XYZ file of C-alpha atoms in Angstrom:
487
model
C 51.724 110.147 -17.462
C 49.987 107.731 -15.118
C 51.729 106.425 -12.024
C 51.024 103.034 -10.518
C 52.750 100.884 -7.897
C 53.361 97.192 -8.077
C 52.640 95.049 -5.007
C 56.346 94.568 -4.132
C 56.953 98.327 -4.365
C 54.013 99.035 -2.061
C 55.268 96.516 0.497
C 58.747 98.079 0.352
C 57.419 101.634 0.839
C 55.061 100.607 3.639
C 57.891 98.777 5.405
C 60.197 101.793 4.905
C 57.584 104.209 6.234
C 56.818 101.893 9.140
C 60.528 101.631 9.998
C 60.972 105.400 9.822
C 57.822 105.851 11.924
C 59.120 103.268 14.418
C 62.506 105.001 14.634
C 60.726 108.333 15.058
C 58.593 106.852 17.830
C 61.661 105.388 19.539
C 63.642 108.587 19.521
C 60.787 110.959 20.282
C 61.446 113.199 23.262
C 59.026 112.417 26.084
C 57.423 115.500 27.672
C 56.514 113.611 30.852
C 59.978 112.800 32.246
C 59.579 115.468 34.915
C 56.594 113.529 36.348
C 58.851 110.638 37.428
C 58.939 110.373 41.232
C 62.164 108.607 42.243
C 61.300 108.797 45.938
C 58.495 106.206 45.503
C 60.442 103.786 43.311
C 61.125 100.518 45.108
C 62.332 97.545 43.081
C 62.947 95.266 46.075
C 59.540 93.599 45.960
C 58.269 90.771 43.802
C 57.924 91.829 40.164
C 54.225 91.131 39.646
C 51.197 93.140 38.527
C 49.352 94.762 41.444
C 46.006 93.860 39.814
C 46.418 90.519 38.011
C 49.253 89.299 40.299
C 51.016 87.963 37.193
C 54.800 87.971 36.716
C 54.432 88.083 32.924
C 55.275 91.331 31.130
C 55.319 93.493 34.266
C 55.845 97.253 34.071
C 56.598 99.747 36.834
C 54.768 103.076 36.764
C 57.540 105.591 37.439
C 55.054 108.162 38.755
C 53.435 106.156 41.566
C 55.779 103.132 41.799
C 53.080 100.450 41.307
C 53.486 97.456 38.999
C 51.101 96.682 36.132
C 50.895 94.073 33.400
C 51.263 94.781 29.669
C 51.182 98.033 27.742
C 48.782 97.276 24.870
C 45.184 98.444 24.593
C 43.057 97.313 27.577
C 46.187 96.197 29.501
C 46.406 97.149 33.175
C 49.294 99.552 32.536
C 47.434 101.203 29.631
C 44.238 101.668 31.691
C 46.264 103.034 34.612
C 47.991 105.593 32.362
C 44.666 106.853 30.966
C 42.831 106.826 34.297
C 45.495 108.596 36.368
C 47.504 110.446 33.676
C 50.657 108.538 34.619
C 52.662 108.219 31.439
C 56.184 106.834 32.050
C 56.629 103.075 32.522
C 59.604 100.723 32.812
C 59.566 97.114 31.638
C 60.993 95.252 34.655
C 62.476 92.515 32.472
C 63.857 94.281 29.375
C 64.723 97.514 31.281
C 63.164 99.586 28.478
C 61.132 102.753 29.109
C 57.805 103.521 27.431
C 55.341 106.389 27.304
C 51.686 105.356 27.594
C 49.067 105.558 26.206
C 51.040 106.747 23.126
C 53.094 103.534 23.388
C 56.496 104.696 22.186
C 59.874 103.788 23.648
C 61.772 106.500 25.496
C 65.538 106.664 25.096
C 67.042 109.207 27.457
C 70.344 109.091 29.339
C 68.729 110.773 32.376
C 66.938 107.475 33.111
C 70.113 105.405 33.562
C 70.070 105.883 37.338
C 66.681 104.121 37.489
C 67.839 101.068 35.511
C 70.961 100.872 37.685
C 68.872 100.785 40.883
C 66.689 98.049 39.365
C 69.690 96.019 38.219
C 73.060 97.143 39.638
C 76.134 95.789 37.862
C 79.774 95.691 38.914
C 82.936 95.494 36.852
C 85.856 93.341 37.972
C 87.776 96.517 38.828
C 84.929 97.872 40.962
C 84.680 94.571 42.828
C 88.451 94.507 43.432
C 88.307 98.015 44.956
C 85.296 97.480 47.246
C 87.358 96.835 50.378
C 89.526 99.884 49.720
C 86.565 102.290 49.539
C 85.828 104.523 52.517
C 83.599 106.966 50.636
C 80.024 107.576 51.781
C 77.261 107.338 49.180
C 74.286 109.702 49.133
C 70.800 108.260 48.611
C 68.117 110.105 46.627
C 66.455 111.300 49.854
C 69.731 112.898 50.978
C 70.758 110.317 53.604
C 74.294 108.987 53.446
C 75.353 105.352 53.767
C 78.339 103.059 53.328
C 77.764 100.486 50.552
C 77.634 97.058 52.191
C 76.694 98.505 55.607
C 73.005 98.793 54.783
C 69.882 98.073 56.855
C 67.407 95.349 55.865
C 63.632 95.566 56.398
C 62.171 93.327 59.073
C 58.931 92.389 57.310
C 57.546 90.662 60.406
C 59.897 88.182 62.084
C 62.825 87.712 59.718
C 65.621 89.403 61.694
C 67.280 85.989 62.156
C 67.661 85.720 58.367
C 68.612 89.398 57.966
C 71.560 89.025 60.350
C 72.876 85.929 58.529
C 72.487 87.533 55.073
C 74.281 90.689 56.244
C 77.099 88.595 57.716
C 77.581 86.600 54.502
C 77.474 89.788 52.402
C 80.597 90.926 54.242
C 82.650 87.808 53.461
C 84.676 89.217 50.511
C 85.189 86.096 48.324
C 81.549 85.026 48.736
C 80.363 88.576 48.051
C 82.637 88.996 45.022
C 81.408 85.749 43.478
C 77.751 86.766 43.715
C 78.290 90.371 42.642
C 79.327 89.117 39.207
C 76.319 87.332 37.718
C 78.414 85.801 34.905
C 79.947 83.465 37.517
C 76.743 81.447 37.874
C 74.140 82.427 35.285
C 75.276 79.680 32.864
C 75.393 76.858 35.409
C 73.258 74.026 34.022
C 70.444 72.927 36.297
C 67.702 70.295 35.821
C 64.373 71.600 34.434
C 62.167 72.949 37.194
C 65.008 73.205 39.733
C 63.700 75.779 42.213
C 66.815 75.712 44.428
C 68.748 77.768 41.880
C 66.288 80.578 42.660
C 68.209 80.993 45.946
C 71.422 81.666 44.014
C 69.765 84.252 41.757
C 67.998 86.056 44.590
C 71.102 86.066 46.795
C 73.096 87.585 43.930
C 70.434 90.265 43.418
C 70.375 91.078 47.137
C 74.172 91.240 47.260
C 74.278 93.720 44.372
C 71.629 95.901 46.034
C 73.443 95.896 49.386
C 76.669 97.025 47.716
C 75.047 99.449 45.248
C 76.758 102.867 45.604
C 73.845 104.579 43.784
C 70.792 103.454 45.767
C 67.715 105.700 46.008
C 67.406 104.876 49.716
C 69.847 103.870 52.451
C 68.218 100.489 53.128
C 67.130 97.414 51.184
C 64.135 95.098 51.513
C 65.037 91.380 51.342
C 61.458 90.555 50.264
C 62.293 88.558 47.103
C 65.231 86.817 48.796
C 63.047 85.717 51.709
C 60.251 84.531 49.423
C 62.810 82.264 47.751
C 63.899 81.021 51.207
C 60.300 80.178 52.207
C 59.710 78.383 48.899
C 63.012 76.478 48.730
C 62.972 75.441 52.405
C 59.337 74.259 52.048
C 58.310 76.742 54.761
C 60.903 75.485 57.263
C 62.061 79.112 57.441
C 59.421 81.807 57.339
C 59.122 85.599 57.533
C 56.164 85.539 59.952
C 57.746 83.282 62.569
C 61.069 83.715 64.355
C 63.695 81.185 63.288
C 67.074 80.062 64.568
C 70.098 81.827 63.051
C 72.382 78.762 63.156
C 69.768 76.482 61.588
C 69.199 79.029 58.835
C 72.929 79.554 58.230
C 73.550 75.804 57.965
C 70.621 75.230 55.594
C 71.391 78.283 53.457
C 75.093 77.507 52.931
C 74.355 73.881 52.062
C 71.509 74.899 49.735
C 73.764 77.394 47.913
C 76.502 74.754 47.712
C 74.247 72.137 46.088
C 72.424 74.653 43.835
C 75.793 75.742 42.419
C 76.580 72.131 41.515
C 78.696 71.282 44.549
C 79.160 67.751 45.877
C 80.947 66.188 48.850
C 84.191 66.142 46.860
C 83.638 69.318 44.833
C 83.277 72.226 47.240
C 81.673 75.335 45.752
C 81.768 77.323 49.000
C 85.339 76.402 49.842
C 86.227 79.700 51.563
C 84.355 78.641 54.718
C 84.842 74.869 54.409
C 86.936 73.326 57.176
C 88.069 69.784 58.006
C 88.328 67.953 61.306
C 89.084 64.459 62.562
C 86.474 62.898 64.838
C 87.705 60.177 67.216
C 84.832 58.084 68.627
C 84.920 55.420 71.350
C 81.857 53.462 72.442
C 81.302 53.193 76.216
C 79.856 50.185 78.057
C 76.476 50.707 79.698
C 76.990 52.488 83.051
C 74.826 49.969 84.962
C 77.062 47.010 84.075
C 79.425 45.574 86.711
C 83.004 46.916 86.633
C 84.504 43.582 85.570
C 82.116 43.242 82.645
C 82.878 46.834 81.584
C 86.612 46.097 81.650
C 86.126 42.990 79.545
C 83.987 44.808 76.964
C 86.628 47.500 76.472
C 88.897 44.879 74.844
C 86.319 44.105 72.135
C 86.729 45.628 68.674
C 83.341 47.290 69.015
C 84.670 49.456 71.869
C 87.947 50.515 70.209
C 88.423 54.129 69.128
C 87.661 54.893 65.477
C 88.518 57.968 63.419
C 86.707 59.633 60.525
C 87.558 62.865 58.719
C 84.652 65.255 58.330
C 84.103 68.404 56.278
C 82.024 71.139 57.870
C 80.857 74.690 57.302
C 81.200 75.899 60.903
C 82.571 74.951 64.321
C 80.035 74.386 67.110
C 81.395 75.693 70.424
C 79.768 74.320 73.615
C 79.165 76.622 76.570
C 79.620 75.424 80.172
C 76.354 74.817 82.012
C 74.883 78.055 83.357
C 74.375 78.279 87.161
C 70.883 77.487 88.442
C 71.099 79.424 91.696
C 70.918 83.138 92.455
C 73.535 85.021 94.464
C 72.946 86.637 97.873
C 71.348 89.695 96.193
C 68.790 87.452 94.449
C 70.344 88.200 91.074
C 71.183 85.487 88.624
C 74.922 85.390 88.059
C 75.748 85.749 84.363
C 78.887 83.646 83.968
C 81.736 84.446 81.599
C 84.038 82.098 79.751
C 87.156 82.801 77.637
C 86.884 81.867 73.960
C 89.964 79.633 74.226
C 88.261 77.534 76.927
C 85.420 76.526 74.613
C 87.818 76.113 71.677
C 89.651 73.430 73.704
C 87.028 70.994 72.380
C 89.130 70.844 69.185
C 92.607 70.307 70.653
C 92.554 66.542 69.973
C 92.808 65.740 73.699
C 89.598 66.968 75.385
C 86.962 64.237 75.452
C 83.225 64.763 75.679
C 80.507 62.198 76.325
C 77.615 62.003 73.862
C 74.487 60.082 74.813
C 71.988 58.499 72.466
C 68.788 56.617 73.271
C 70.633 53.290 73.569
C 74.392 53.959 73.674
C 77.007 56.343 75.022
C 80.136 57.512 73.211
C 83.287 59.459 74.029
C 84.403 61.832 71.294
C 87.374 64.095 70.739
C 88.072 66.419 67.828
C 91.171 67.673 66.010
C 91.253 70.313 63.261
C 93.076 69.284 60.079
C 92.375 72.215 57.747
C 91.735 75.883 58.458
C 89.805 77.821 55.786
C 90.358 81.499 54.851
C 87.109 82.296 56.704
C 86.102 80.381 59.816
C 82.583 80.379 61.275
C 81.961 79.779 64.994
C 78.463 78.890 66.216
C 78.213 79.227 70.008
C 75.654 76.694 71.260
C 73.314 78.817 73.386
C 70.134 76.779 73.043
C 69.314 73.377 74.521
C 66.133 71.663 73.346
C 64.205 68.986 75.217
C 60.694 67.556 74.946
C 59.085 70.487 76.726
C 60.911 73.745 75.999
C 64.033 75.453 74.656
C 66.472 76.793 77.238
C 68.982 79.549 76.555
C 72.453 79.785 78.104
C 73.284 83.498 78.669
C 77.025 82.939 79.321
C 79.153 85.792 77.961
C 82.100 84.639 75.846
C 85.205 86.785 76.303
C 87.082 87.014 73.025
C 89.666 89.309 71.460
C 88.556 91.086 68.279
C 91.859 90.346 66.567
C 94.839 88.023 66.669
C 93.191 84.713 67.620
C 95.781 82.001 66.908
C 94.382 78.500 66.309
C 97.723 76.756 65.770
C 97.445 74.681 68.948
C 94.231 73.053 67.680
C 96.076 71.491 64.740
C 98.151 68.314 64.873
C 101.935 68.713 64.535
C 101.934 67.397 60.958
C 99.200 69.861 59.943
C 100.932 72.744 61.737
C 103.911 72.316 59.422
C 101.644 72.829 56.389
C 99.595 75.738 57.797
C 101.748 78.862 57.841
C 98.916 81.240 58.724
C 96.728 80.304 61.682
C 95.813 83.748 63.062
C 92.291 85.100 62.663
C 90.535 88.470 63.028
C 86.811 88.897 63.649
C 84.778 90.414 60.772
C 81.156 89.638 61.806
C 79.412 88.928 65.109
C 75.718 87.936 65.248
C 74.046 88.449 68.625
C 70.849 86.944 70.028
C 69.079 89.038 72.677
C 66.177 87.982 74.877
C 64.258 84.737 75.331
C 64.676 81.763 72.958
C 61.282 82.093 71.269
C 60.750 85.855 71.588
C 64.280 87.171 71.186
C 65.773 89.350 68.473
C 68.927 89.368 66.371
C 71.475 92.061 65.596
C 74.886 91.975 63.976
C 78.241 93.703 64.281
C 80.220 93.949 61.042
C 83.636 95.316 60.190
C 83.788 97.690 57.234
C 87.081 96.787 55.580
C 87.494 100.129 53.813
C 87.293 102.286 56.955
C 88.375 99.717 59.563
C 85.346 100.743 61.666
C 82.729 98.524 63.293
C 78.999 98.974 62.779
C 75.937 97.524 64.488
C 72.987 96.635 62.260
C 69.567 95.722 63.611
C 67.094 95.569 60.752
C 66.900 99.168 59.418
C 69.045 100.688 62.185
C 72.730 101.200 61.392
C 75.040 102.732 64.017
C 78.778 102.736 64.561
C 80.064 100.883 67.614
C 83.307 100.691 69.564
C 85.104 97.325 69.239
C 85.226 97.008 73.049
C 81.408 96.931 73.199
C 81.166 93.924 70.880
C 82.632 91.527 73.452
C 79.895 92.366 76.002
C 77.134 90.843 73.889
C 75.635 87.349 73.817
C 77.528 86.335 70.681
C 75.822 83.531 68.754
C 77.484 83.300 65.328
C 80.917 84.688 64.457
C 82.874 84.890 61.197
C 86.660 85.142 61.430
C 89.078 86.016 58.632
C 92.486 84.365 58.428
C 95.271 86.918 58.381
C 97.719 86.447 55.550
C 101.409 87.291 55.821
C 101.185 90.439 53.723
C 98.166 91.803 55.607
C 98.285 94.404 58.307
C 95.666 94.613 61.004
C 93.333 97.509 60.158
C 90.841 97.162 62.970
C 92.696 99.126 65.604
C 90.957 97.324 68.443
């Protein structure tokens, strides 16, 4: 009896055999898993091929940690595997593992820790419990760390950005929003909108900072900072020291607009505050007294009021002394926090000078957000140089009541007006050559930590007030909250 196959039967059998072969190749046990070197794996850098510098189809060699493009014949990853006998690769986009040069997919549960480090994910329950956790995590190299209290690499001169990013990562509602990628991945943006890259990179950085299963006890903000350089059109760089307040202001506003926020629709509402600005134009000081008196009756010189929304309060320091004491030492003055907050009591007036005109302004707070940011104005710029005011601000760590800075009508609406400090950014040294560090409160343990780039140390709350505080974040205390800081 002769056997023959029709064309459809041959196609069916070939497809069946190919599928079985494919399934066999997918499920084949890889003999090279023990060559993976987790100590060299670093997924914090830009996902591009180390040879072609292309982002397309990038794979990480899990033996040496380098990135290569493709996995087909003559691809950079394929050549690398043959040349150096490195066989296990991870597709940085699909998160699938492959063995080269045999080119079959590896499915093994022992590799889940690697995909989690590359792309950490958090459930709603995990996010809700973050501030209740006091448990130390152990990195692959054996060092222990607290998730969220993690050092950031200073690539060259980006400590100003590091301090701001670490501060924002410890503002719970902001952190929680970015830990869950579903919150913003479907936001519609115009084609070619590069500003949304900031949102994506900030979310990735946030998830790495709070990852309880990191391979190392620090994170590199390389991709985040590249997005900052690109989106700010090189206003902020990683090779040149920047100003922390300028960066904070730009970054919050950029996030706000990239998330689809407008003047009316506030996306970053947890730190958004409102104030009334009362402005009164002053006659020119060289005019005769009678003419000044006459001008003050004109409509142009009457006080006007506008309501303004802002991300932070700028606190002015008193002028630093110019003279040395009898021991030839410059006196470092001190000022209580409440003295510089008096700017917002609705009564204190301050003169503002422009090129042509002078104005008197006073400010009154009308809305207090759950998280309030203070920026202490330490730097004065003129045509020739930047001068720094070293005045020490004396402030309590907890229990700062801002009720007196609200009008009586607003006081009746605001039940909670007491704030506790949760982050304190410090600038040390000269204006152009100085460095930044940050003090942050870990909510789970109630302890304070000082972070300066990769260095993380615990610190006593009393020591925080001795520093040249530059940016502070305060958390409003709700009625059902107890003070955990023990300061």
